Amino acid sequence: MDKLNIFKSLSNEARLQILEWLKDPAAHFGPQDGIDLIEVGVCVSQITEKLNMTQSTASQYLSTLQKAGLIKATRIGKWTYYKRDEEAIKNLGLYIQTDL
Amino acid sequence: MDKLNIFKSLSNEARLQILEWLKDPAAHFGPQDGIDLIEVGVCVSQITEKLNMTQSTASQYLSTLQKAGLIKATRIGKWTYYKRDEEAIKNLGLYIQTDL
DNA sequence: TTGACAAATCGAACTTTATCGATTTATAAT
DNA sequence: ATTATAAATCGATAAAGTTCGATTTGTCAA
């Protein structure tokens, strides 16, 4: 994914908010039975709830962030869990420092 | 300036292009009589010309980047010279690496 | 003090993004 | 198979961004 799409994905308050929440999932989301918030991620329903927006919007925003490569998805059963791609984020910071 | 506006300012191909050109002004812009491209910056006319867009658009884009804090302006006579704010850019990279 | 030129701003047309409700798809349980 | 629930996608409308041409403002030279 190119940097333009990464920056576009970051040009939205709600998407930045999601990224921030996912930095410390345990602090922002209740536990899900049998899944490790940190290792697996947070499901769309939980993010939808905190976002105070519709499920549709939450899903799209997560998709946008994923297409930008900033978060990763894992589907388990009916749920899709999203977590940050810390390496990608670090690389973006590095890129900005050295090449932007 | 907040990070949202910074990311918005970077969400545009032409603005990213300007930022890239300003990394090495001597490589991308002809000399201006009596002004140091690196120390002072590049004037709007020169950027307009390379952008292949109108003066109006170039001026707005430079203003956008300036408001985001990524470039700085110096007016000398009739000309306004723009140069990158390297420190701000570095700080942005750092911010992304450590806090995004 | 008028003319010329650089830059900034304004107003408008067009494109893209934001956000919703409704529908569809995927999965699991009955 | 049918139902229930999570997530994704679709279609629509409102808001924001893009980009232009025209105008205005700032600055210098004649």
Short mmCIF file of C-alpha atoms (C1' of nucleotides) in Angstrom, two decimals:
data_model
loop_
_atom_site.label_atom_id
_atom_site.label_comp_id
_atom_site.label_asym_id
_atom_site.label_seq_id
_atom_site.Cartn_x
_atom_site.Cartn_y
_atom_site.Cartn_z
CA MET A 1 0.00 0.00 0.00
CA ASP A 2 1.30 3.43 -0.79
CA LYS A 3 1.82 6.27 1.60
CA LEU A 4 -0.97 8.37 0.14
CA ASN A 5 -3.54 5.80 1.20
CA ILE A 6 -1.92 5.48 4.57
CA PHE A 7 -2.20 9.21 5.15
CA LYS A 8 -5.78 9.21 3.88
CA SER A 9 -6.66 6.46 6.31
CA LEU A 10 -5.21 8.58 9.11
CA SER A 11 -7.14 11.70 8.05
CA ASN A 12 -10.18 10.88 10.10
CA GLU A 13 -10.81 11.39 13.77
CA ALA A 14 -12.69 8.14 14.30
CA ARG A 15 -10.04 6.04 12.62
CA LEU A 16 -7.31 7.68 14.68
CA GLN A 17 -9.43 6.96 17.73
CA ILE A 18 -9.68 3.28 16.83
CA LEU A 19 -5.94 3.09 16.40
CA GLU A 20 -5.46 4.66 19.80
CA TRP A 21 -7.89 2.30 21.51
CA LEU A 22 -6.12 -0.66 19.98
CA LYS A 23 -2.85 0.43 21.55
CA ASP A 24 -4.18 -0.85 24.86
CA PRO A 25 -7.23 -3.02 24.21
CA ALA A 26 -7.53 -4.22 27.79
CA ALA A 27 -7.92 -0.62 28.93
CA HIS A 28 -10.66 0.18 26.47
CA PHE A 29 -12.61 -3.00 25.82
CA GLY A 30 -14.22 -5.58 28.04
CA PRO A 31 -12.96 -9.15 27.92
CA GLN A 32 -14.21 -11.55 25.28
CA ASP A 33 -14.70 -15.15 26.38
CA GLY A 34 -11.76 -17.29 25.38
CA ILE A 35 -9.86 -14.79 23.26
CA ASP A 36 -6.78 -12.82 24.19
CA LEU A 37 -7.47 -9.18 23.43
CA ILE A 38 -3.81 -8.43 22.98
CA GLU A 39 -2.80 -11.41 20.88
CA VAL A 40 -5.92 -11.84 18.80
CA GLY A 41 -7.50 -8.41 18.78
CA VAL A 42 -10.84 -6.71 19.31
CA CYS A 43 -14.00 -7.60 17.42
CA VAL A 44 -16.07 -5.24 15.31
CA SER A 45 -19.01 -5.23 17.71
CA GLN A 46 -16.92 -3.94 20.58
CA ILE A 47 -15.39 -1.23 18.45
CA THR A 48 -18.78 -0.30 17.06
CA GLU A 49 -20.12 0.12 20.56
CA LYS A 50 -17.34 2.44 21.71
CA LEU A 51 -17.33 4.39 18.47
CA ASN A 52 -20.91 5.47 18.89
CA MET A 53 -21.44 4.96 15.19
CA THR A 54 -23.19 2.28 13.21
CA GLN A 55 -21.79 -1.18 12.63
CA SER A 56 -21.60 -0.31 8.96
CA THR A 57 -19.35 2.63 9.56
CA ALA A 58 -17.15 0.80 12.02
CA SER A 59 -16.70 -2.05 9.60
CA GLN A 60 -15.77 0.29 6.79
CA TYR A 61 -13.30 2.19 8.90
CA LEU A 62 -11.63 -1.00 10.00
CA SER A 63 -11.45 -2.09 6.40
CA THR A 64 -9.88 1.22 5.45
CA LEU A 65 -7.23 0.90 8.14
CA GLN A 66 -6.58 -2.67 7.14
CA LYS A 67 -6.18 -1.79 3.46
CA ALA A 68 -3.70 0.85 4.53
CA GLY A 69 -1.82 -1.90 6.31
CA LEU A 70 -2.07 -0.35 9.76
CA ILE A 71 -4.17 -3.10 11.33
CA LYS A 72 -4.57 -6.84 10.77
CA ALA A 73 -7.71 -8.98 10.91
CA THR A 74 -8.27 -12.49 12.18
CA ARG A 75 -11.57 -14.22 11.72
CA ILE A 76 -12.61 -16.71 14.39
CA GLY A 77 -16.09 -18.10 14.02
CA LYS A 78 -18.55 -15.30 13.52
CA TRP A 79 -16.15 -12.71 14.78
CA THR A 80 -13.45 -10.72 13.10
CA TYR A 81 -10.78 -9.48 15.45
CA TYR A 82 -8.64 -6.52 14.61
CA LYS A 83 -5.28 -5.59 16.07
CA ARG A 84 -2.62 -3.06 15.22
CA ASP A 85 0.26 -3.91 12.95
CA GLU A 86 2.92 -2.43 15.19
CA GLU A 87 5.68 -3.09 12.73
CA ALA A 88 3.89 -1.27 9.94
CA ILE A 89 3.26 1.68 12.21
CA LYS A 90 6.86 1.79 13.30
CA ASN A 91 7.95 1.60 9.68
CA LEU A 92 5.70 4.49 8.81
CA GLY A 93 7.31 6.59 11.52
CA LEU A 94 10.72 5.62 10.26
CA TYR A 95 9.75 6.43 6.72
CA ILE A 96 8.57 9.88 7.72
CA GLN A 97 11.71 10.57 9.67
CA THR A 98 14.08 9.51 6.95
CA ASP A 99 12.31 9.80 3.61
CA LEU A 100 9.29 12.07 3.72
CA MET B 1 -1.42 22.13 15.04
CA ASP B 2 -2.99 18.77 15.66
CA LYS B 3 -2.10 15.53 14.01
CA LEU B 4 -5.40 15.25 12.18
CA ASN B 5 -4.62 18.35 10.15
CA ILE B 6 -1.12 17.13 9.53
CA PHE B 7 -2.40 13.88 8.11
CA LYS B 8 -5.00 15.72 6.06
CA SER B 9 -2.32 17.93 4.61
CA LEU B 10 -0.40 14.81 3.60
CA SER B 11 -3.43 13.19 1.99
CA ASN B 12 -2.86 14.73 -1.38
CA GLU B 13 -0.48 13.70 -4.11
CA ALA B 14 0.49 17.21 -5.14
CA ARG B 15 1.26 18.28 -1.60
CA LEU B 16 3.40 15.22 -1.03
CA GLN B 17 5.15 16.06 -4.27
CA ILE B 18 5.92 19.58 -3.11
CA LEU B 19 7.35 18.23 0.11
CA GLU B 20 9.54 15.86 -1.84
CA TRP B 21 10.81 18.57 -4.17
CA LEU B 22 11.67 20.75 -1.21
CA LYS B 23 13.91 18.02 0.18
CA ASP B 24 16.46 18.95 -2.46
CA PRO B 25 15.50 22.32 -3.95
CA ALA B 26 18.68 22.67 -5.98
CA ALA B 27 17.87 19.43 -7.77
CA HIS B 28 14.36 20.48 -8.69
CA PHE B 29 14.34 24.25 -9.09
CA GLY B 30 16.47 26.68 -11.03
CA PRO B 31 18.48 29.28 -9.13
CA GLN B 32 16.90 32.52 -8.02
CA ASP B 33 19.08 35.61 -8.17
CA GLY B 34 20.53 36.44 -4.80
CA ILE B 35 18.66 33.93 -2.68
CA ASP B 36 19.91 30.67 -1.27
CA LEU B 37 17.45 27.97 -2.24
CA ILE B 38 18.41 25.84 0.72
CA GLU B 39 18.50 28.49 3.41
CA VAL B 40 15.64 30.69 2.26
CA GLY B 41 13.45 28.38 0.23
CA VAL B 42 11.64 28.23 -3.10
CA CYS B 43 9.15 30.81 -4.27
CA VAL B 44 5.54 30.13 -5.22
CA SER B 45 6.09 30.84 -8.91
CA GLN B 46 8.72 28.16 -9.24
CA ILE B 47 6.57 25.61 -7.45
CA THR B 48 3.56 26.59 -9.53
CA GLU B 49 5.52 26.00 -12.68
CA LYS B 50 6.67 22.51 -11.72
CA LEU B 51 3.29 21.55 -10.31
CA ASN B 52 1.55 22.06 -13.60
CA MET B 53 -1.36 23.60 -11.76
CA THR B 54 -2.54 27.16 -11.35
CA GLN B 55 -0.89 29.71 -9.10
CA SER B 56 -4.05 29.72 -7.04
CA THR B 57 -3.82 26.02 -6.33
CA ALA B 58 -0.12 26.09 -5.61
CA SER B 59 -0.59 28.95 -3.17
CA GLN B 60 -3.39 27.13 -1.37
CA TYR B 61 -1.44 23.92 -1.10
CA LEU B 62 1.55 25.73 0.32
CA SER B 63 -0.72 27.44 2.79
CA THR B 64 -2.18 24.08 3.79
CA LEU B 65 1.25 22.60 4.38
CA GLN B 66 2.28 25.66 6.32
CA LYS B 67 -0.78 25.57 8.53
CA ALA B 68 0.02 21.95 9.25
CA GLY B 69 3.45 23.13 10.33
CA LEU B 70 5.37 21.09 7.79
CA ILE B 71 6.83 24.04 5.88
CA LYS B 72 7.82 27.60 6.77
CA ALA B 73 7.44 30.78 4.75
CA THR B 74 9.70 33.79 4.39
CA ARG B 75 8.61 36.84 2.49
CA ILE B 76 11.29 38.85 0.72
CA GLY B 77 10.03 41.66 -1.44
CA LYS B 78 7.34 40.40 -3.73
CA TRP B 79 8.28 36.80 -3.21
CA THR B 80 7.33 34.28 -0.60
CA TYR B 81 9.84 31.50 -0.17
CA TYR B 82 8.87 28.19 1.30
CA LYS B 83 11.11 25.59 2.86
CA ARG B 84 10.55 22.44 4.83
CA ASP B 85 10.44 22.46 8.60
CA GLU B 86 12.74 19.50 9.06
CA GLU B 87 12.34 19.47 12.79
CA ALA B 88 8.58 19.28 12.57
CA ILE B 89 8.80 16.45 10.08
CA LYS B 90 11.22 14.56 12.24
CA ASN B 91 8.96 15.09 15.24
CA LEU B 92 6.03 13.73 13.29
CA GLY B 93 7.97 10.58 12.50
CA LEU B 94 8.93 10.26 16.12
CA TYR B 95 5.37 10.79 17.22
CA ILE B 96 4.13 8.05 14.93
CA GLN B 97 6.77 5.64 16.09
CA THR B 98 6.16 6.18 19.76
CA ASP B 99 2.63 7.50 20.23
CA LEU B 100 0.39 6.78 17.28
"C1'" DT C 1 1.13 57.52 -7.78
"C1'" DT C 2 0.70 54.48 -11.30
"C1'" DG C 3 1.97 50.04 -13.39
"C1'" DA C 4 3.58 45.66 -13.11
"C1'" DC C 5 4.18 41.46 -10.99
"C1'" DA C 6 3.98 37.88 -7.00
"C1'" DA C 7 1.10 35.96 -3.86
"C1'" DA C 8 -3.25 35.38 -1.46
"C1'" DT C 9 -8.09 35.03 -1.31
"C1'" DC C 10 -12.86 34.33 -3.14
"C1'" DG C 11 -16.62 31.90 -5.39
"C1'" DA C 12 -18.01 28.10 -7.99
"C1'" DA C 13 -18.08 23.40 -10.23
"C1'" DC C 14 -16.76 18.93 -9.57
"C1'" DT C 15 -14.95 14.91 -6.99
"C1'" DT C 16 -14.19 12.39 -2.92
"C1'" DT C 17 -15.21 11.17 1.80
"C1'" DA C 18 -18.37 10.45 5.81
"C1'" DT C 19 -22.02 8.24 7.49
"C1'" DC C 20 -26.28 6.16 7.63
"C1'" DG C 21 -30.03 2.41 7.00
"C1'" DA C 22 -30.99 -1.67 4.47
"C1'" DT C 23 -29.44 -5.80 2.60
"C1'" DT C 24 -26.36 -9.67 1.98
"C1'" DT C 25 -22.94 -13.03 3.34
"C1'" DA C 26 -20.71 -16.06 6.66
"C1'" DT C 27 -20.82 -18.88 10.57
"C1'" DA C 28 -22.70 -21.44 14.38
"C1'" DA C 29 -26.49 -23.47 17.06
"C1'" DT C 30 -30.94 -25.63 17.11
"C1'" DA D 1 -32.81 -26.79 6.88
"C1'" DT D 2 -33.91 -22.84 9.78
"C1'" DT D 3 -32.74 -19.32 12.68
"C1'" DA D 4 -29.85 -16.02 14.94
"C1'" DT D 5 -25.97 -13.17 15.14
"C1'" DA D 6 -21.48 -10.86 13.37
"C1'" DA D 7 -19.55 -8.72 9.71
"C1'" DA D 8 -19.41 -6.93 5.06
"C1'" DT D 9 -21.33 -4.59 1.30
"C1'" DC D 10 -24.63 -1.51 -1.20
"C1'" DG D 11 -27.03 2.74 -2.23
"C1'" DA D 12 -28.02 7.30 -0.85
"C1'" DT D 13 -27.31 11.89 1.02
"C1'" DA D 14 -24.58 15.40 3.31
"C1'" DA D 15 -20.12 17.31 4.13
"C1'" DA D 16 -15.40 18.19 2.89
"C1'" DG D 17 -11.67 18.47 -0.43
"C1'" DT D 18 -9.93 19.69 -5.21
"C1'" DT D 19 -9.09 22.82 -8.56
"C1'" DC D 20 -9.99 26.48 -11.38
"C1'" DG D 21 -10.56 31.50 -13.08
"C1'" DA D 22 -11.24 36.02 -11.36
"C1'" DT D 23 -10.25 39.36 -8.08
"C1'" DT D 24 -7.67 41.52 -4.35
"C1'" DT D 25 -3.62 42.64 -1.71
"C1'" DG D 26 1.25 43.59 -1.12
"C1'" DT D 27 5.53 45.33 -2.86
"C1'" DC D 28 8.74 47.42 -5.82
"C1'" DA D 29 10.19 50.42 -9.84
"C1'" DA D 30 9.45 54.04 -12.94
#
